[in-house]
XYZ file of C-alpha atoms in Angstrom:
758
model
C 131.129 86.457 106.235
C 131.246 83.184 104.324
C 128.871 84.568 101.718
C 131.682 86.726 100.297
C 133.573 83.609 99.253
C 130.680 82.557 97.015
C 130.775 85.778 94.967
C 132.671 86.283 91.716
C 135.223 89.162 91.653
C 132.817 91.713 90.176
C 130.026 90.781 92.585
C 132.396 91.058 95.553
C 133.629 94.456 94.415
C 130.018 95.650 94.247
C 129.345 94.387 97.770
C 132.479 95.925 99.318
C 132.192 99.358 97.644
C 129.910 100.834 100.298
C 130.434 104.610 100.239
C 129.183 107.043 97.607
C 127.027 106.518 94.496
C 127.324 103.099 92.828
C 125.778 101.816 89.598
C 125.759 98.017 89.253
C 125.028 97.101 85.633
C 123.644 93.622 86.178
C 123.036 91.585 83.035
C 120.193 89.053 82.938
C 120.767 86.131 85.318
C 123.942 87.646 86.784
C 122.963 87.255 90.443
C 121.909 90.811 91.207
C 119.624 89.829 94.096
C 122.517 87.950 95.718
C 124.660 91.058 95.396
C 121.989 93.291 96.926
C 121.352 91.025 99.903
C 125.058 90.370 100.510
C 125.692 94.107 100.359
C 123.079 94.680 103.081
C 124.672 91.973 105.270
C 128.133 93.437 104.650
C 127.015 96.938 105.621
C 125.695 95.629 108.941
C 128.388 93.079 109.814
C 131.526 94.740 108.464
C 130.694 98.460 108.396
C 128.616 98.619 111.568
C 125.612 100.187 109.868
C 122.453 99.901 111.946
C 119.711 97.884 110.182
C 117.139 100.695 110.429
C 119.492 102.980 108.483
C 119.141 100.785 105.356
C 116.393 101.069 102.753
C 116.017 98.564 99.895
C 113.409 99.269 97.225
C 112.190 97.133 94.344
C 109.125 97.115 92.092
C 106.916 94.129 92.893
C 105.674 92.538 96.087
C 107.092 89.232 94.846
C 110.592 90.676 94.429
C 110.379 92.478 97.767
C 109.285 89.258 99.474
C 112.167 87.299 97.967
C 114.642 89.997 98.978
C 113.225 90.098 102.513
C 113.554 86.317 102.820
C 117.156 86.353 101.664
C 118.092 89.300 103.891
C 116.541 87.614 106.926
C 118.519 84.467 106.160
C 121.833 86.338 105.931
C 121.460 88.944 108.644
C 119.380 87.087 111.215
C 118.384 88.995 114.341
C 117.659 92.659 113.695
C 116.917 92.210 109.998
C 113.255 93.131 110.549
C 114.361 96.750 111.051
C 115.664 96.957 107.460
C 113.143 98.717 105.220
C 112.574 96.276 102.332
C 109.649 97.408 100.228
C 108.276 98.485 96.841
C 108.244 102.120 95.741
C 104.490 102.353 96.201
C 104.466 100.656 99.603
C 107.329 102.839 100.832
C 105.592 106.028 99.766
C 102.305 104.828 101.210
C 103.974 104.104 104.541
C 105.473 107.587 104.658
C 102.184 109.222 103.677
C 100.232 107.277 106.291
C 102.300 109.116 108.878
C 102.671 112.588 107.397
C 100.127 113.193 104.609
C 98.159 115.510 106.899
C 101.028 117.975 106.389
C 99.840 118.490 102.796
C 96.089 118.636 103.354
C 94.893 115.017 103.418
C 93.579 112.840 106.226
C 95.899 110.015 107.254
C 93.168 107.401 106.768
C 93.143 107.880 102.989
C 91.883 105.187 100.604
C 93.934 103.803 97.710
C 91.958 103.519 94.463
C 92.682 100.655 92.095
C 92.234 100.837 88.323
C 88.506 100.072 88.410
C 87.931 102.699 91.094
C 89.782 105.302 89.042
C 87.702 104.473 85.972
C 84.508 104.994 87.942
C 85.735 108.413 89.065
C 86.723 109.341 85.518
C 83.335 108.203 84.232
C 81.726 110.680 86.636
C 84.177 113.408 85.555
C 83.314 112.903 81.883
C 79.643 113.298 82.741
C 80.291 116.326 84.953
C 82.319 118.132 82.272
C 79.852 117.094 79.533
C 82.611 115.552 77.457
C 81.713 113.251 74.565
C 82.404 109.726 75.945
C 82.956 108.430 72.410
C 85.892 110.810 72.021
C 87.119 111.131 75.597
C 87.339 107.575 76.881
C 88.006 106.809 80.531
C 91.007 104.568 79.938
C 92.683 106.970 77.511
C 92.205 109.965 79.805
C 93.534 108.050 82.799
C 96.541 106.971 80.735
C 97.390 110.575 79.886
C 96.896 111.653 83.495
C 99.113 108.816 84.699
C 101.829 109.822 82.234
C 101.602 113.393 83.490
C 101.938 112.283 87.106
C 104.887 110.044 86.257
C 106.597 113.136 84.871
C 105.507 115.361 87.789
C 103.238 117.457 85.575
C 100.339 119.089 87.456
C 96.905 119.891 85.961
C 97.891 123.579 85.726
C 101.128 122.717 83.929
C 99.306 120.370 81.559
C 96.811 123.119 80.723
C 99.582 125.699 80.215
C 101.376 123.351 77.786
C 98.194 122.414 75.899
C 98.012 123.734 72.337
C 95.098 121.683 70.986
C 91.477 121.649 72.115
C 91.651 117.961 73.075
C 94.706 118.601 75.253
C 92.906 121.397 77.088
C 89.937 119.100 77.743
C 92.304 116.438 79.088
C 93.772 119.018 81.467
C 90.245 119.915 82.627
C 89.494 116.252 83.235
C 92.797 115.886 85.126
C 91.878 118.792 87.435
C 88.336 117.511 88.047
C 89.638 113.975 88.640
C 92.097 115.185 91.289
C 89.402 117.297 92.913
C 87.147 114.261 93.286
C 89.976 112.149 94.686
C 90.807 114.842 97.223
C 87.146 115.144 98.240
C 87.000 111.369 98.779
C 90.298 111.474 100.712
C 91.549 108.978 98.144
C 94.784 108.471 96.195
C 95.411 106.491 93.033
C 98.648 104.527 92.580
C 100.476 107.412 90.924
C 99.460 109.801 93.714
C 101.354 107.683 96.238
C 104.588 108.687 94.524
C 103.650 112.222 93.524
C 102.405 113.181 96.976
C 105.432 111.619 98.684
C 107.647 113.895 96.590
C 105.359 116.841 97.322
C 105.587 116.058 101.033
C 109.397 115.997 100.946
C 109.540 119.274 99.032
C 107.016 121.104 101.224
C 108.090 119.694 104.596
C 111.909 119.854 104.839
C 111.847 118.518 108.384
C 110.062 115.356 107.208
C 112.603 114.915 104.407
C 115.518 115.394 106.811
C 113.996 112.842 109.159
C 113.975 110.193 106.425
C 117.404 111.238 105.106
C 118.807 110.637 108.576
C 117.043 107.335 108.865
C 117.950 105.980 105.419
C 121.675 106.666 105.166
C 122.186 103.714 102.821
C 119.726 103.295 99.955
C 119.583 100.381 97.520
C 117.320 100.415 94.440
C 116.631 97.291 92.400
C 115.513 97.315 88.722
C 116.651 100.920 88.404
C 116.132 100.882 84.623
C 112.382 100.764 85.268
C 112.194 103.954 87.324
C 110.224 106.927 86.043
C 110.736 110.643 86.637
C 108.795 110.838 89.909
C 110.593 107.771 91.313
C 113.928 109.286 90.346
C 112.985 112.504 92.138
C 111.920 110.568 95.248
C 115.237 108.697 95.369
C 117.300 111.806 94.579
C 115.723 113.712 97.477
C 116.300 110.868 99.925
C 119.936 110.378 98.878
C 120.972 114.048 98.725
C 122.462 114.241 102.219
C 124.668 111.148 102.480
C 124.887 110.120 98.780
C 125.223 106.442 99.718
C 122.968 105.251 96.940
C 123.469 101.944 95.166
C 121.304 101.196 92.136
C 121.159 97.856 90.349
C 119.754 97.555 86.874
C 120.208 96.635 83.243
C 119.498 99.178 80.541
C 119.083 96.247 78.128
C 116.010 95.188 80.125
C 114.273 98.578 80.182
C 110.873 97.589 78.734
C 108.328 99.737 80.563
C 108.368 103.003 78.665
C 104.598 102.650 78.196
C 104.286 102.795 81.985
C 106.448 105.881 82.191
C 109.860 104.255 82.759
C 112.678 106.570 81.712
C 115.762 104.691 80.485
C 117.785 107.901 80.786
C 117.707 107.508 84.581
C 120.159 104.619 84.307
C 122.041 105.865 81.226
C 122.678 109.245 82.919
C 123.342 107.932 86.421
C 126.925 109.219 86.480
C 125.689 112.718 85.535
C 122.946 112.704 88.160
C 125.326 111.463 90.859
C 128.824 112.841 90.113
C 131.692 110.634 91.187
C 129.649 107.450 90.807
C 131.426 104.139 90.378
C 130.183 101.679 87.727
C 130.574 97.896 88.051
C 129.414 95.451 85.348
C 128.075 91.983 86.156
C 128.326 89.981 82.926
C 128.607 86.381 84.147
C 125.253 84.657 83.714
C 124.220 81.795 86.023
C 120.928 80.941 84.296
C 121.262 80.107 80.613
C 123.457 78.177 78.200
C 126.025 80.018 76.098
C 124.035 79.416 72.900
C 121.060 81.262 74.367
C 123.289 84.086 75.642
C 125.052 84.416 72.279
C 121.677 84.862 70.581
C 120.682 87.486 73.165
C 124.000 89.335 72.788
C 123.685 89.426 69.000
C 120.123 90.770 69.047
C 120.692 93.500 71.646
C 123.951 94.657 70.014
C 121.788 96.244 67.292
C 120.612 98.885 69.782
C 122.567 102.128 69.951
C 121.155 103.590 73.179
C 122.833 101.230 75.654
C 125.845 100.633 77.852
C 128.112 97.986 76.353
C 128.116 94.582 78.036
C 128.297 90.952 76.912
C 126.874 88.009 78.821
C 128.868 84.802 79.274
C 128.455 81.633 81.325
C 130.180 78.497 82.606
C 126.989 76.503 82.017
C 128.172 75.016 78.717
C 127.111 75.715 75.138
C 123.836 73.790 75.080
C 121.599 73.335 72.049
C 121.116 76.023 69.432
C 118.077 78.286 69.459
C 115.311 76.679 67.391
C 113.180 78.601 64.915
C 110.074 77.110 63.331
C 107.639 78.845 60.973
C 104.041 77.755 60.356
C 101.405 78.660 57.816
C 98.945 79.950 60.411
C 98.757 80.979 64.050
C 96.463 78.005 64.592
C 99.202 75.619 63.402
C 101.708 77.389 65.634
C 99.554 76.928 68.759
C 98.843 73.301 67.855
C 102.563 72.592 67.552
C 103.498 74.250 70.856
C 100.790 72.458 72.839
C 101.515 69.140 71.140
C 105.247 69.316 71.749
C 104.828 70.221 75.423
C 102.386 67.341 75.915
C 104.724 64.905 74.178
C 107.854 65.952 76.071
C 106.123 65.839 79.444
C 104.812 62.373 78.571
C 107.953 60.897 76.970
C 110.838 62.732 78.656
C 109.569 62.843 82.244
C 109.400 66.653 82.365
C 107.023 68.813 84.408
C 104.527 71.308 83.028
C 106.006 73.981 85.301
C 109.231 73.792 83.269
C 107.497 75.443 80.293
C 106.441 78.983 79.473
C 104.749 80.290 76.337
C 105.517 83.955 75.729
C 103.858 86.370 73.307
C 103.845 90.086 72.568
C 100.201 90.877 73.425
C 97.460 89.309 75.527
C 95.298 88.948 72.425
C 97.632 86.168 71.224
C 96.762 83.923 74.176
C 93.390 82.681 72.903
C 94.661 80.053 70.468
C 97.179 78.730 72.985
C 94.441 78.460 75.621
C 92.227 76.532 73.216
C 94.992 74.097 72.303
C 96.097 73.621 75.929
C 92.532 72.709 76.843
C 92.245 70.351 73.856
C 95.516 68.638 74.825
C 94.461 68.404 78.501
C 97.472 70.485 79.561
C 97.135 72.392 82.859
C 98.000 76.046 82.326
C 97.778 79.427 84.035
C 97.119 82.629 82.156
C 99.124 85.413 83.781
C 97.400 88.751 83.359
C 93.849 87.376 83.383
C 91.180 88.564 85.796
C 92.964 89.415 89.017
C 91.528 87.858 92.157
C 90.986 91.273 93.689
C 89.158 92.521 90.589
C 86.343 89.969 90.916
C 82.939 91.374 91.755
C 82.391 89.650 95.086
C 85.897 90.513 96.282
C 85.498 94.163 95.283
C 82.184 94.217 97.191
C 83.816 92.882 100.367
C 86.736 95.284 100.006
C 84.324 98.175 99.475
C 82.722 97.346 102.849
C 86.153 97.261 104.474
C 87.100 100.560 102.812
C 83.903 102.170 104.053
C 84.588 100.981 107.574
C 88.126 102.365 107.317
C 87.333 105.614 105.475
C 83.690 106.634 105.116
C 84.783 109.629 103.016
C 85.381 107.231 100.118
C 82.262 107.961 98.034
C 83.117 105.304 95.464
C 83.211 102.488 98.009
C 80.009 103.647 99.713
C 78.101 103.964 96.433
C 79.154 100.458 95.404
C 77.677 98.734 98.463
C 74.790 100.899 99.699
C 72.408 98.540 97.881
C 74.548 95.357 97.971
C 72.923 93.056 98.919
C 69.708 94.717 97.786
C 68.073 96.948 100.400
C 65.444 98.568 98.197
C 67.578 101.650 97.521
C 66.955 102.545 93.870
C 69.018 104.508 91.394
C 66.695 107.526 91.577
C 67.067 107.723 95.353
C 70.850 107.394 95.097
C 70.905 110.256 92.580
C 68.966 112.415 95.044
C 71.435 111.570 97.801
C 74.330 112.420 95.469
C 72.785 115.785 94.571
C 72.222 116.557 98.242
C 75.869 115.757 98.983
C 77.079 118.039 96.178
C 74.776 120.906 97.175
C 75.910 120.755 100.796
C 79.586 120.039 100.184
C 79.586 116.796 102.178
C 80.527 113.201 101.455
C 78.041 110.679 100.076
C 78.051 108.762 103.370
C 77.392 111.926 105.363
C 74.449 112.601 103.064
C 73.146 109.089 103.751
C 73.323 109.858 107.464
C 71.116 112.906 106.832
C 68.703 110.992 104.602
C 65.642 112.221 106.551
C 66.347 115.728 105.249
C 66.312 114.609 101.603
C 62.859 114.790 99.961
C 61.520 112.074 97.683
C 63.381 109.039 99.048
C 60.196 107.167 99.931
C 60.722 103.502 100.695
C 64.464 103.808 100.087
C 64.775 105.608 103.408
C 64.387 102.360 105.358
C 67.155 100.650 103.403
C 69.471 103.632 103.836
C 68.885 103.618 107.597
C 69.740 99.897 107.760
C 72.937 100.527 105.802
C 74.224 103.434 107.907
C 73.350 101.555 111.099
C 75.345 98.552 109.880
C 78.368 100.671 109.000
C 78.132 102.383 112.370
C 78.205 99.029 114.171
C 81.102 97.803 112.070
C 83.155 100.943 112.677
C 82.478 100.857 116.406
C 83.424 97.173 116.617
C 86.601 97.789 114.631
C 87.649 100.629 116.916
C 86.930 98.729 120.105
C 87.827 95.078 119.757
C 87.632 93.417 116.313
C 90.654 92.682 114.116
C 90.670 92.675 110.296
C 89.510 89.083 109.932
C 86.753 89.503 112.499
C 85.500 92.675 110.794
C 85.285 90.823 107.480
C 83.472 87.905 109.080
C 81.050 90.344 110.717
C 80.406 91.961 107.310
C 79.680 88.561 105.756
C 77.387 87.592 108.623
C 75.409 90.816 109.023
C 74.970 91.666 105.346
C 73.684 88.217 104.411
C 75.866 88.426 101.273
C 76.921 84.761 101.297
C 73.432 83.577 102.293
C 72.070 85.269 99.174
C 74.652 83.481 97.024
C 73.819 80.160 98.689
C 70.131 80.707 97.954
C 70.880 81.145 94.246
C 72.982 77.971 94.297
C 74.503 78.194 90.797
C 78.057 77.044 90.065
C 79.038 80.675 89.568
C 77.616 81.598 92.975
C 79.467 78.696 94.582
C 82.698 79.939 93.011
C 82.005 83.419 94.409
C 81.560 81.941 97.887
C 84.886 80.111 97.515
C 86.517 83.400 96.559
C 85.084 85.141 99.626
C 86.376 82.273 101.746
C 89.786 82.778 100.172
C 89.644 86.455 101.135
C 88.953 85.433 104.730
C 92.046 83.197 104.504
C 93.992 86.168 103.222
C 93.002 88.244 106.259
C 94.037 85.373 108.537
C 97.458 85.160 106.887
C 97.805 88.901 107.187
C 96.998 88.827 110.910
C 99.717 86.212 111.469
C 102.414 87.999 109.475
C 101.859 91.697 110.206
C 103.835 93.328 113.008
C 101.150 95.894 113.824
C 98.067 94.783 111.911
C 95.464 97.353 110.986
C 92.607 97.596 108.529
C 94.309 100.485 106.705
C 97.509 98.511 106.226
C 95.608 95.423 105.049
C 93.723 97.441 102.423
C 97.006 99.058 101.365
C 98.629 95.649 100.944
C 95.710 94.320 98.920
C 95.674 97.390 96.675
C 99.313 96.915 95.724
C 99.088 93.251 94.696
C 100.233 92.625 91.109
C 99.146 89.807 88.793
C 102.508 88.063 88.881
C 102.387 87.911 92.691
C 99.632 85.311 92.358
C 101.830 82.802 90.492
C 102.390 79.724 92.653
C 106.013 78.597 92.178
C 105.051 75.034 93.188
C 102.058 74.731 90.840
C 102.558 72.231 88.024
C 101.185 74.075 85.022
C 102.393 75.774 81.855
C 102.490 79.546 82.159
C 101.044 81.622 79.303
C 102.075 85.254 79.514
C 103.182 88.330 77.663
C 106.870 89.078 77.368
C 106.388 92.018 79.713
C 104.908 89.740 82.390
C 107.802 87.287 82.055
C 110.439 89.747 83.220
C 112.071 88.506 86.417
C 111.073 84.876 85.803
C 112.995 81.952 84.320
C 112.088 78.557 82.889
C 113.927 75.517 81.570
C 112.026 75.595 78.275
C 110.667 78.745 76.660
C 108.558 79.211 73.525
C 108.743 82.740 72.120
C 105.776 82.867 69.762
C 104.535 85.325 67.159
C 108.053 86.148 65.943
C 106.906 88.081 62.858
C 107.240 91.624 61.603
C 104.234 93.727 62.692
C 103.587 91.274 65.534
C 106.982 91.438 67.224
C 108.300 94.032 66.665
C 104.840 95.543 66.741
C 103.273 97.345 63.803
C 103.579 100.688 65.614
C 107.295 100.180 66.252
C 107.978 99.161 62.634
C 105.854 101.810 60.937
C 106.729 104.723 63.214
C 109.681 107.069 63.006
C 110.569 106.656 66.683
C 113.762 104.581 66.784
C 113.513 104.464 70.577
C 110.290 102.469 70.275
C 111.958 99.878 68.059
C 114.906 99.685 70.444
C 112.528 99.025 73.340
C 110.930 96.213 71.335
C 114.414 94.763 70.846
C 115.065 95.004 74.586
C 111.804 93.127 75.110
C 113.089 90.394 72.784
C 116.322 90.268 74.799
C 114.279 89.812 77.980
C 112.336 86.967 76.381
C 115.449 85.151 75.157
C 117.162 85.358 78.542
C 114.178 83.772 80.351
C 115.272 80.373 78.988
C 117.639 78.165 80.970
C 118.057 75.076 78.746
C 116.147 75.463 75.474
C 114.628 78.349 73.536
C 112.201 77.801 70.672
C 111.045 80.718 68.510
C 107.948 80.302 66.364
C 106.218 82.385 63.698
C 103.165 82.220 61.446
C 103.102 83.239 57.799
C 99.435 84.172 58.102
C 97.809 85.393 61.293
C 94.242 86.482 61.979
C 94.060 90.096 63.196
C 90.633 91.537 64.109
C 89.042 88.619 62.275
C 91.043 89.203 59.107
C 94.104 87.364 57.699
C 97.374 89.294 57.732
C 100.433 88.000 55.885
C 103.761 88.345 57.629
C 107.429 87.525 57.337
C 109.856 86.423 60.011
C 110.798 89.013 62.618
C 113.956 91.020 62.151
C 114.906 89.867 65.654
C 115.134 86.286 64.389
C 117.162 87.447 61.403
C 119.565 89.317 63.690
C 120.680 85.997 65.164
C 123.627 84.655 63.067
C 122.881 81.526 61.037
C 125.348 79.396 63.020
C 123.470 80.104 66.268
C 120.008 79.140 65.070
C 118.491 75.814 64.051
C 115.785 76.091 61.409
C 112.996 73.522 61.497
C 109.770 72.720 59.693
C 108.452 74.719 56.760
C 111.258 77.295 56.799
C 114.552 75.631 55.942
C 116.776 78.487 54.821
C 117.397 82.019 56.112
C 116.919 83.324 52.546
C 113.222 82.567 52.981
C 113.086 85.376 55.546
C 113.470 87.849 52.688
C 110.715 86.420 50.461
C 107.020 87.232 50.515
C 105.254 84.471 52.482
C 104.027 81.534 50.430
C 100.597 80.620 51.773
C 98.317 78.491 49.604
C 95.031 80.085 48.527
C 93.193 77.015 49.825
C 94.722 77.665 53.221
C 93.745 81.334 53.096
C 90.138 80.613 52.219
C 89.931 77.798 54.773
C 90.973 80.036 57.654
C 90.094 83.461 56.332
C 86.561 83.398 54.985
C 83.358 84.145 56.832
C 82.016 80.999 58.496
C 85.399 79.268 58.281
C 85.562 75.978 60.123
C 87.519 77.399 63.040
C 85.449 80.498 63.512
C 87.654 83.225 62.071
C 86.155 86.445 60.727
C 85.479 87.687 57.210
C 88.097 88.009 54.486
C 87.735 91.490 53.115
C 90.094 94.292 54.201
C 93.306 95.730 52.807
C 95.322 93.595 55.222
C 93.630 90.477 53.841
C 94.752 91.349 50.329
C 98.404 92.119 50.859
C 101.593 90.833 52.409
C 104.473 92.972 53.627
C 107.830 92.536 51.949
C 111.274 93.205 53.483
C 110.942 96.986 53.236
C 107.217 97.365 53.767
C 106.254 96.656 50.119
C 102.878 95.050 49.399
C 102.421 91.883 47.351
C 98.944 91.833 45.754
C 96.876 88.680 45.590
C 95.600 88.286 42.050
C 92.188 87.149 43.245
C 91.281 90.750 44.091
C 90.962 93.864 41.972
C 90.748 97.430 43.311
C 88.479 99.905 41.502
C 89.178 103.400 42.828
C 86.191 105.748 43.025
C 86.324 109.201 41.402
C 85.388 110.757 44.720
C 84.002 109.826 48.133
C 80.557 110.807 49.408
C 81.903 111.456 52.894
C 84.747 113.421 54.487
C 86.686 113.525 57.782
C 84.330 114.007 60.716
C 81.295 112.530 58.926
C 79.250 109.708 60.402
C 79.235 106.567 58.236
C 77.846 103.038 58.322
C 79.613 99.757 57.505
C 77.683 96.572 56.742
C 79.649 94.597 59.374
C 81.065 97.127 61.851
C 78.028 99.391 62.153
C 78.159 103.179 62.661
C 81.322 105.216 63.183
C 83.101 108.523 62.644
C 85.614 109.075 59.846
C 88.946 110.046 61.406
C 91.246 110.188 58.388
C 91.219 109.804 54.594
C 94.418 109.283 52.598
C 94.752 109.063 48.821
C 96.878 105.963 48.380
C 97.051 106.211 44.571
C 95.232 102.986 43.726
C 92.537 103.596 46.340
C 91.536 105.804 49.260
C 92.591 104.515 52.676
C 89.932 105.417 55.238
C 90.294 105.302 59.038
C 87.024 105.028 60.988
C 86.385 104.941 64.739
C 83.407 102.592 65.014
C 81.099 102.930 68.010
C 81.158 99.253 68.931
C 84.460 97.836 67.689
C 87.009 100.677 67.752
C 89.320 102.077 65.090
C 89.686 100.278 61.755
C 91.626 101.192 58.620
C 90.362 99.992 55.228
C 90.303 100.677 51.494
C 87.247 102.667 50.442
C 86.364 100.469 47.464
C 86.034 97.408 49.699
C 84.607 99.133 52.796
C 81.591 100.512 50.873
C 80.860 103.025 53.617
C 77.541 104.897 53.544
C 77.238 108.426 54.893
C 74.482 108.777 57.527
């Protein structure tokens, strides 16, 4: 057990404390994965625990893969019996075996985000909801939040007090009904139904309790209510549960993460031992001091302080620019220069920002500077049209009850099956209580199909051949190749011959490569398992650690990664922390933003540069900002000020941006393509306590009254038609909030908006 000698005292204590509940508070870069893997090896080698009695769960496929690799290296023979997986994959694996106990077929389909939106679109139509008010994404978000908190459609309806809430509950019920009919689950259902299975089938629960006598959970601060319930049920019998996490890195509240799971661990598991890992192996002390100072401003946390033997290093740099354009130009230029002059690699750099919308300028400047980069969070490989088409064929072969998959491909490539004919098939299916595919098989009984009947027959015959071949002799790769060959999909793309079509062919070829890799790595390969694996792929799993490019990503995406040189951009009030966190009364939201800042700071190994813009374009309009409070929470002696800001006192002044600069970047038809200069945000700058500093070039003339009221339809010269959501009398002018049909919600002063009632 030589690995024990490489651990620090706190890490070793965490490894050797094997019985009963254990909370390991692992600060950023403190070697938590080493502790987890060494603990697994110790349980097997020293305590005689059988490998199949150990379960290790984390959140991403990437993290699970890294843990699996390390465990295999330490344990050697027999390590394959250890269950190392994500929450979703673990639940899916359990449900594949036992979901029939709660009324589903074991060959269920997993719906991704696009699939779920298609189902919700149909639900909105079915319930005759106004799609301008009840939007697919918003409804799915509320349903997901309900599932994360184990709230059923009936419970949601019982708790609903407003009309909109009752309609959401109706949509939730109809959505679940459609999923059940299609024998399909969305991502949240994997967890919810696993808990339901355990609660309704005690023998199944006992079976897994006996199997998993030692449970290890990574990133415990990111667990939600349903994940907590899943773990609690599994650990009830033997109580040998070890969770590793850092409450200071709990940043996924918007996904349902409940920080109280880690803060209340000792209450949930009485008698739990707590061990803190505070030695950091990643960053310099200067970076850690800045992180410690920022996060110490949060009240809802367990006290810890990171330290390192890595040396002090350079101070954190802060540089402020007049515009976001200047900021992006500086970052790209400095990276290019340092790679060229200091023999660095592009892969050493990451540019982090609060929201995806901030990436555009950095992309433009990276391209202009000929810097290779990768945008994390862009279009996922598996979300591309041609890949979704191929996967829909595979899903149909695996589970013909999946209406969504069948409807996607029945006329792809074109078989002469029109929309009217498909609607008739759908109506027939609904009237007879059968699946869409079953209705296609009975197409001769459906009147009015005309020429579409021939295409439908070809489709069902093809699926029949594919299913028969899959059952009898073809593996996953061979089924995919048969689909490509017999559908003529690639031949059609080749006939078109455009660059886009060539790229689609390359993507399909890459999918074939994926199936080949899967066949080599899987113990018991099956089409169902392959589709499950594909469905659970996350954006960050596609990052190639050997690729030499700069990574552009949100702060949320950066969690779990580390880089020698990090640029934290957009460090302004209302950008980071966000406007919602600053303006709201929810202190928890601001504390989560601060935890996000802590995560960003601790991604840096050698150097951290923070940047801000005094004026930033938001929705095509200039917004004037001051430096983020998170920058100002770093003591002066820890931060090096560069460029236009030379003194911390400037953080407390209204931004000084020249009017020439404003008009150059803020007027309609400006040389770099920004939008018009004309809203309340364009005419004011926020002071240290939210005060507004007026620009003398503008005068507000408040109207005696408005010709419209809340709920009225109005027209704006630029944004088009919309519905008035809110009107507030701001003293000097009315502040009007309008939900525009084509460009979303906008807030503006009435005297400048010049809205016309329609």
